[in-house]
């Protein structure tokens, strides 16, 4: 690997990290950048990142290399006896036919929406907060997209999660965005926990978290040795049971991140955030991160028919569900979010069917289209009203049957998923926790000899009043 | 003369002790406060010098031949400056209005005892210091006319179990390790002896409770006194009890409506995870557990100081509705989120790699333990964000008063964030270097064998 390639690869990774550090530390020390300076910083970081990505791409094309690794060594290496018990956290990034288009797409969309947001958010309270979170999100996406080890992926995955939650709750003086942000954070924690368990299981099974071990090459006639290790040709070195365990956990992580059923409820809630973040995160990138993870672990899916079937069914069910629910949404961002989910479901189903390039192309095309639709959403409403005014009546809707009414109710309640989760999981857990809390309070009062405690409190209160 | 040949560790302990005596005779707050802060800073400087001396292998040319003798080793070397730092920052962030009510003497006395405890390697002096360490919160609760029964009962139980346990261990009675284990469980607030932690936070001042609970003394007792003598079956038992504690307290933290109780349960849940890692006793889990210990001192310390600063402005904090404090004090909000998430292993913080290593060791030992620990981390992450949203979001209150962070508070938060992220980016600084004293168990057995007459 040449020095130029390493420098370019490093730039791709460092650009968003530098932006995050700059905006974050400036805000933290109480000297936030001016709107103009921050907008320039965003523009420079995304331009540098995108140019470096294209540079790596050009290099790969010119040298016919399909798999470029940029390694920063071990973040931590704990040696132990026997060596199998030693721990290392490798920081490796991989540029291949999957990660390169995804990261290029990330930079293009971030750059475009960054420019849009500098105008859209002009003089908005929390301008700096928005762009700091924007930078955290960009860093998370780039790290997750290029991750060469599952730990690095987890790092990016968590950054994306935390930035998402804070952005959904951006308009924090209103209760609804905050409530939704917490809800999204809970779903993301489930996703994080599943990914973390997968990472640890992988460490346990193969002695490291490298994707190369998880998605190692497969013997294929007529393919050059260099080609053997690159996406989408690979083969898992794990046993079938191990594949099922790690793959199952990764599917759970992907399902929560990409809002597949039964986690779909968070996606429309995410629309409470500012339009630019809704566009780039939940319409285009964040919602596709789960699908991207499935593409990254494709050798596992290939090795397990059970996983393939589960993914295909999950994708199709999500697509059908979202297509129905999208029909009854009364605000444009929710309608678009379910439309996004329909396409994400189809992309996931395509992965389950064993296709690789089709879902990748589908993902990229859909991300671009949906970003455009989100950004245009406010003016689209005006156009819609103008059309209705022009024809002098409401735009006609198809008549409904009895089955249609049932379906309508199902769609209106968003498949009852949220209610089901609330009733079956959230309410019992919260109930148990509250009972435990009450028990603790009773036990403490019992130990205190309550009458004396009340007396002492009264004396203290009296003294404070006197002071 | 080489500067590292000075007995810095002893100085770090003695400076606050003499400071406590001096401050006792000062009645003016305006004089007492800078004197207390100066003593704490001097103690921190001495602790840092001792740490650097230890790191480069320099031992003091002269050490006081006193009882007990204090020493730095691979375990306590980073802990001592960290605890001294926590004391400095606690004093630094004490609001002007609270300085009248703060007992500077008790604070400095407590600091001296805590530093001595963490510097002490001999069992009986350690037990005496642990018993003395209980005094500052007790005295404070008595002074404030607060009921101290719950705290006193638990701490008395702790001291009795500890003293009788070690007495039994010295005589090779089988019950000795069990009594010591029970003492550690009580001091660590393991279910069902966890009530004192929330009670302490409710009845003592936040600063005193924070300094008493955050250094996780139970962990130190476990490493120094229990693990060298405890049989493996007993450690396995503690793992189960600690797991139960971690889950239950995480659940209770999730539904709290008062800031102090939330902090107490959150702390209990996180410290239980540290104890689990230590008691699993595999290479990675121990390393991760010791590293997470340091990380928690920093992150929980920061979280506690922020809640304390908010309390100084708004009184006791409850979470019955959204309080909208972000606009008035953004750095508190950012600090709260970063320290809170740092406690549960947010990327880039000290806790991130420490948690990874700990969980790796746990999964190596038993998959189910790892699964429960990951679930606890997830629950605690949700609890932190819930409290963040309740405290800092919501309709903004307009006030003519300035609620923003003072320069001293800002400095304290930035210092702790610097440590949290600085060590997080270079984890080898603290993960590879904090170790359980090598061969502690074997050493104990050797000493014990030599003390038993051959005829037995």
PDB file of C-alpha atoms in Angstrom, chain B residues 9 12-14 16 68-73 75-77 79-80 83 87 109-136 158 162 187 211-212 215-225 293:
ATOM      1  CA  UNK B   9       2.822  10.242  49.965  1.00  0.00           C
ATOM      2  CA  UNK B  12      -0.220  14.166  50.843  1.00  0.00           C
ATOM      3  CA  UNK B  13      -1.854  12.588  53.884  1.00  0.00           C
ATOM      4  CA  UNK B  14      -0.485  14.969  56.524  1.00  0.00           C
ATOM      5  CA  UNK B  16      -4.960  17.975  54.937  1.00  0.00           C
ATOM      6  CA  UNK B  68       0.928   2.522  59.967  1.00  0.00           C
ATOM      7  CA  UNK B  69       3.381   2.844  57.101  1.00  0.00           C
ATOM      8  CA  UNK B  70       2.088   4.014  53.767  1.00  0.00           C
ATOM      9  CA  UNK B  71       3.224   2.792  50.405  1.00  0.00           C
ATOM     10  CA  UNK B  72       2.329   3.081  46.741  1.00  0.00           C
ATOM     11  CA  UNK B  73       2.024   0.018  44.575  1.00  0.00           C
ATOM     12  CA  UNK B  75      -2.930  -0.738  42.505  1.00  0.00           C
ATOM     13  CA  UNK B  76      -3.161   2.462  44.497  1.00  0.00           C
ATOM     14  CA  UNK B  77      -0.682   4.612  42.528  1.00  0.00           C
ATOM     15  CA  UNK B  79      -6.076   6.040  42.769  1.00  0.00           C
ATOM     16  CA  UNK B  80      -4.454   8.346  45.304  1.00  0.00           C
ATOM     17  CA  UNK B  83      -9.071  10.878  45.011  1.00  0.00           C
ATOM     18  CA  UNK B  87     -11.468  16.554  46.889  1.00  0.00           C
ATOM     19  CA  UNK B 109     -10.013  15.360  57.950  1.00  0.00           C
ATOM     20  CA  UNK B 110     -12.009  13.103  55.635  1.00  0.00           C
ATOM     21  CA  UNK B 111      -9.538  13.676  52.820  1.00  0.00           C
ATOM     22  CA  UNK B 112      -6.605  12.779  55.023  1.00  0.00           C
ATOM     23  CA  UNK B 113      -8.289   9.582  56.208  1.00  0.00           C
ATOM     24  CA  UNK B 114      -9.292   8.573  52.695  1.00  0.00           C
ATOM     25  CA  UNK B 115      -5.815   9.121  51.283  1.00  0.00           C
ATOM     26  CA  UNK B 116      -4.334   7.207  54.213  1.00  0.00           C
ATOM     27  CA  UNK B 117      -6.802   4.362  53.640  1.00  0.00           C
ATOM     28  CA  UNK B 118      -5.857   4.027  50.010  1.00  0.00           C
ATOM     29  CA  UNK B 119      -2.141   4.225  50.874  1.00  0.00           C
ATOM     30  CA  UNK B 120      -2.274   1.616  53.592  1.00  0.00           C
ATOM     31  CA  UNK B 121      -1.310  -1.950  52.781  1.00  0.00           C
ATOM     32  CA  UNK B 122      -1.274  -3.507  56.251  1.00  0.00           C
ATOM     33  CA  UNK B 123      -4.504  -5.170  57.381  1.00  0.00           C
ATOM     34  CA  UNK B 124      -5.059  -3.854  60.925  1.00  0.00           C
ATOM     35  CA  UNK B 125      -4.132  -0.227  60.230  1.00  0.00           C
ATOM     36  CA  UNK B 126      -6.342  -0.425  57.156  1.00  0.00           C
ATOM     37  CA  UNK B 127      -9.249  -1.651  59.265  1.00  0.00           C
ATOM     38  CA  UNK B 128      -8.730   1.183  61.759  1.00  0.00           C
ATOM     39  CA  UNK B 129      -8.617   3.753  58.946  1.00  0.00           C
ATOM     40  CA  UNK B 130     -11.741   2.319  57.367  1.00  0.00           C
ATOM     41  CA  UNK B 131     -13.509   2.685  60.694  1.00  0.00           C
ATOM     42  CA  UNK B 132     -12.274   6.270  61.071  1.00  0.00           C
ATOM     43  CA  UNK B 133     -13.435   7.077  57.556  1.00  0.00           C
ATOM     44  CA  UNK B 134     -17.028   6.560  58.674  1.00  0.00           C
ATOM     45  CA  UNK B 135     -16.798   9.479  61.108  1.00  0.00           C
ATOM     46  CA  UNK B 136     -17.064  12.512  58.758  1.00  0.00           C
ATOM     47  CA  UNK B 158     -19.254  -3.400  58.339  1.00  0.00           C
ATOM     48  CA  UNK B 162     -14.258  -6.636  59.000  1.00  0.00           C
ATOM     49  CA  UNK B 187     -19.540  -1.515  52.373  1.00  0.00           C
ATOM     50  CA  UNK B 211     -16.628  11.789  48.561  1.00  0.00           C
ATOM     51  CA  UNK B 212     -17.599   8.895  50.795  1.00  0.00           C
ATOM     52  CA  UNK B 215     -13.939   6.156  45.586  1.00  0.00           C
ATOM     53  CA  UNK B 216     -15.567   2.696  45.967  1.00  0.00           C
ATOM     54  CA  UNK B 217     -13.724   1.752  49.138  1.00  0.00           C
ATOM     55  CA  UNK B 218     -15.374  -1.679  49.182  1.00  0.00           C
ATOM     56  CA  UNK B 219     -13.423  -2.538  46.072  1.00  0.00           C
ATOM     57  CA  UNK B 220     -10.152  -1.590  47.785  1.00  0.00           C
ATOM     58  CA  UNK B 221     -11.007  -3.757  50.786  1.00  0.00           C
ATOM     59  CA  UNK B 222     -11.822  -6.636  48.462  1.00  0.00           C
ATOM     60  CA  UNK B 223      -8.486  -6.391  46.677  1.00  0.00           C
ATOM     61  CA  UNK B 224      -6.363  -5.921  49.779  1.00  0.00           C
ATOM     62  CA  UNK B 225      -8.035  -8.181  52.300  1.00  0.00           C
ATOM     63  CA  UNK B 293     -12.942   1.623  38.815  1.00  0.00           C
TER      64      UNK B 293
END
